[in-house]
mmCIF file of C-alpha atoms in Angstrom:
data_model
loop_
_atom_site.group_PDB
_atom_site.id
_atom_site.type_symbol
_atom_site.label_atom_id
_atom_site.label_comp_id
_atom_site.label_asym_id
_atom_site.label_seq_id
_atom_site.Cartn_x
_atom_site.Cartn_y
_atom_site.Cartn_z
ATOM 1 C CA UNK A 30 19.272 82.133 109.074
ATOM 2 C CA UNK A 31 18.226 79.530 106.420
ATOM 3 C CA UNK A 32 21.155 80.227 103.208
ATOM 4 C CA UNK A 33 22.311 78.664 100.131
ATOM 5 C CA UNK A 34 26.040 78.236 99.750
ATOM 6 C CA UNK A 35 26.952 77.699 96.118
ATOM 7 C CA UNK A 36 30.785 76.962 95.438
ATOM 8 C CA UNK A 37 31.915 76.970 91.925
ATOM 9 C CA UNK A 38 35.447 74.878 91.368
ATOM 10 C CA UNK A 39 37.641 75.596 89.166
ATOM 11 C CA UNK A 40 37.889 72.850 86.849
ATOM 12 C CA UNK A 41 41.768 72.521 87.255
ATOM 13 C CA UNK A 42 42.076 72.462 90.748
ATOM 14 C CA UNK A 43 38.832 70.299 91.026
ATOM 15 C CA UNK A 44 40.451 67.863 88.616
ATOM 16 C CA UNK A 45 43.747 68.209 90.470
ATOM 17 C CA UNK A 46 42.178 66.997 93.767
ATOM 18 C CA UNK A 47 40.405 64.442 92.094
ATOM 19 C CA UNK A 48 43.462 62.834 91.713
ATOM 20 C CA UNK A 49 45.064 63.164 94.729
ATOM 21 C CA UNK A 50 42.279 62.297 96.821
ATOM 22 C CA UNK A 51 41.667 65.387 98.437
ATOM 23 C CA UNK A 52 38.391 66.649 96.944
ATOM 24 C CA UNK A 53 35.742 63.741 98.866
ATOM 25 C CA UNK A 54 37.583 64.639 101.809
ATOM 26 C CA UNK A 55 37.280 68.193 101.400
ATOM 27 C CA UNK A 56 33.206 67.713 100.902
ATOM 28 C CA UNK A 57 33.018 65.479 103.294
ATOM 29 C CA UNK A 58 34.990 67.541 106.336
ATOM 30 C CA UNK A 59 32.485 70.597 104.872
ATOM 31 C CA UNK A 60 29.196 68.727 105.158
ATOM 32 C CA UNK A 61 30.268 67.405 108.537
ATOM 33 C CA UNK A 62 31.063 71.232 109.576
ATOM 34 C CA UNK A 63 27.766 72.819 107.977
ATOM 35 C CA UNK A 64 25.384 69.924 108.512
ATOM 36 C CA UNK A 65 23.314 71.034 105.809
ATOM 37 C CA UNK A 66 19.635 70.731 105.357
ATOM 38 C CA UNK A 67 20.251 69.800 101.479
ATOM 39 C CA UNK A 68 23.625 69.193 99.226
ATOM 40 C CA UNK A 69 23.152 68.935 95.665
ATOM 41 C CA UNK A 70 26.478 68.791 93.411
ATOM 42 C CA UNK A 71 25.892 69.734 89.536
ATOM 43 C CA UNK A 72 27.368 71.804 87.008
ATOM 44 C CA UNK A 73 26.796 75.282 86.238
ATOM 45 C CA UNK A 74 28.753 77.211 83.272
ATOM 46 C CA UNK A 75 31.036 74.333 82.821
ATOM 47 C CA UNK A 76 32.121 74.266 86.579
ATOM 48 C CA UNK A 77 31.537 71.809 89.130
ATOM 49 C CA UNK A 78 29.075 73.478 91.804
ATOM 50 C CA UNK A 79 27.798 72.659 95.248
ATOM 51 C CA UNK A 80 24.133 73.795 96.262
ATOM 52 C CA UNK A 81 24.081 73.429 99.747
ATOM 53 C CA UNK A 82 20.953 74.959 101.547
ATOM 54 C CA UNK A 83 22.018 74.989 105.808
ATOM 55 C CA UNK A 84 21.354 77.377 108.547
ATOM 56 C CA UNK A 85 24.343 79.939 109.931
ATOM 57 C CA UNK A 86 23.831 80.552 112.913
ATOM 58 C CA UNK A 87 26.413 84.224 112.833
ATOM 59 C CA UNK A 88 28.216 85.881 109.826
ATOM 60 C CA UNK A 89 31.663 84.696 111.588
ATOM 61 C CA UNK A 90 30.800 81.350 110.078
ATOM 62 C CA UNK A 91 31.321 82.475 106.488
ATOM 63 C CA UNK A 92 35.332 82.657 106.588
ATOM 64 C CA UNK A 93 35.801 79.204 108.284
ATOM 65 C CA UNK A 94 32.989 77.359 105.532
ATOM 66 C CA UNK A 95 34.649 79.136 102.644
ATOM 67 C CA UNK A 96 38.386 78.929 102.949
ATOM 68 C CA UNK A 97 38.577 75.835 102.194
ATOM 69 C CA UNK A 98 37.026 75.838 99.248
ATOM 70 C CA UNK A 99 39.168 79.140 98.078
ATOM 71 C CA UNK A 100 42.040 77.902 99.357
ATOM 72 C CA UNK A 101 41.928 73.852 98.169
ATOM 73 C CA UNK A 102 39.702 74.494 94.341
ATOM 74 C CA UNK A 103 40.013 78.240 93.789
ATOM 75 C CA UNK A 104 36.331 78.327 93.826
ATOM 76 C CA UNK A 105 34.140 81.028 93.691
ATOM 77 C CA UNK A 106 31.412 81.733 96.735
ATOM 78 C CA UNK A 107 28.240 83.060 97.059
ATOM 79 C CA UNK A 108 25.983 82.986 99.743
ATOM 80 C CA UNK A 109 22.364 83.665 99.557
ATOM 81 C CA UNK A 110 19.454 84.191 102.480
ATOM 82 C CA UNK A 111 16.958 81.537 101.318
ATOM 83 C CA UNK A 112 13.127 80.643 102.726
ATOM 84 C CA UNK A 113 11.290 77.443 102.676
ATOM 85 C CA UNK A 114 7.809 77.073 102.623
ATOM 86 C CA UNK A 115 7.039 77.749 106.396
ATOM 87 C CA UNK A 116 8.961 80.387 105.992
ATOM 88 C CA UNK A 117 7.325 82.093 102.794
ATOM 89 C CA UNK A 118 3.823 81.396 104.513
ATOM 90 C CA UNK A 119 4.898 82.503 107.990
ATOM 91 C CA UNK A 120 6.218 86.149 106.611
ATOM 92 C CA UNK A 121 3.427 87.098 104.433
ATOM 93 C CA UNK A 122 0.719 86.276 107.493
ATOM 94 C CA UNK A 123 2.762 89.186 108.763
ATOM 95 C CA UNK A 124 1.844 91.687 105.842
ATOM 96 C CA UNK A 125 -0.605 94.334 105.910
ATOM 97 C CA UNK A 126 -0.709 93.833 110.131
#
């Protein structure tokens, strides 16, 4: 299933691994791991945020993408079932059959 990962940092820890190096490794190990379809990196509410758009293959997936981003940048998680355009079209050729 196509979903969007979004990963608020918190700014302290963010800044903190900044510093020490550990935050390009940290995106770069996770993009590696996910191999996502899009990445965007932007701010929302004052926080550094990832958009990443990939597909998981199995809800098991979930702990091993987001401890490291609880556990390295206190961040907060979401994950959200997304569609792209073949998608959108492909489901509502299905309605009213």
């Amino acid at each position: 299933m196509r979903v969007l990962l979004k990963a608020s940092m918190d700014t302290e820890k963010a800044n903190e691994a900044i510093r020490n190096g550990t935050l390009t490794k940290l995106i770069q190990e996770s993009m590696e791991q996910i191999k996502p379809e899009a990445a965007y990196f932007t701010t929302d509410h004052g926080k550094r945020t990832a958009y990443v758009v990939f597909d998981m293959q199995d809800s098991w997936q979930m702990p091993v993408i987001s401890e490291p981003f609880f556990l390295q940048l206190d961040a907060e998680i979401s994950y959200t079932p997304v569609m792209n355009m073949e998608d959108v079209q492909k489901g509502l050729s299905q309605l009213g059959r």
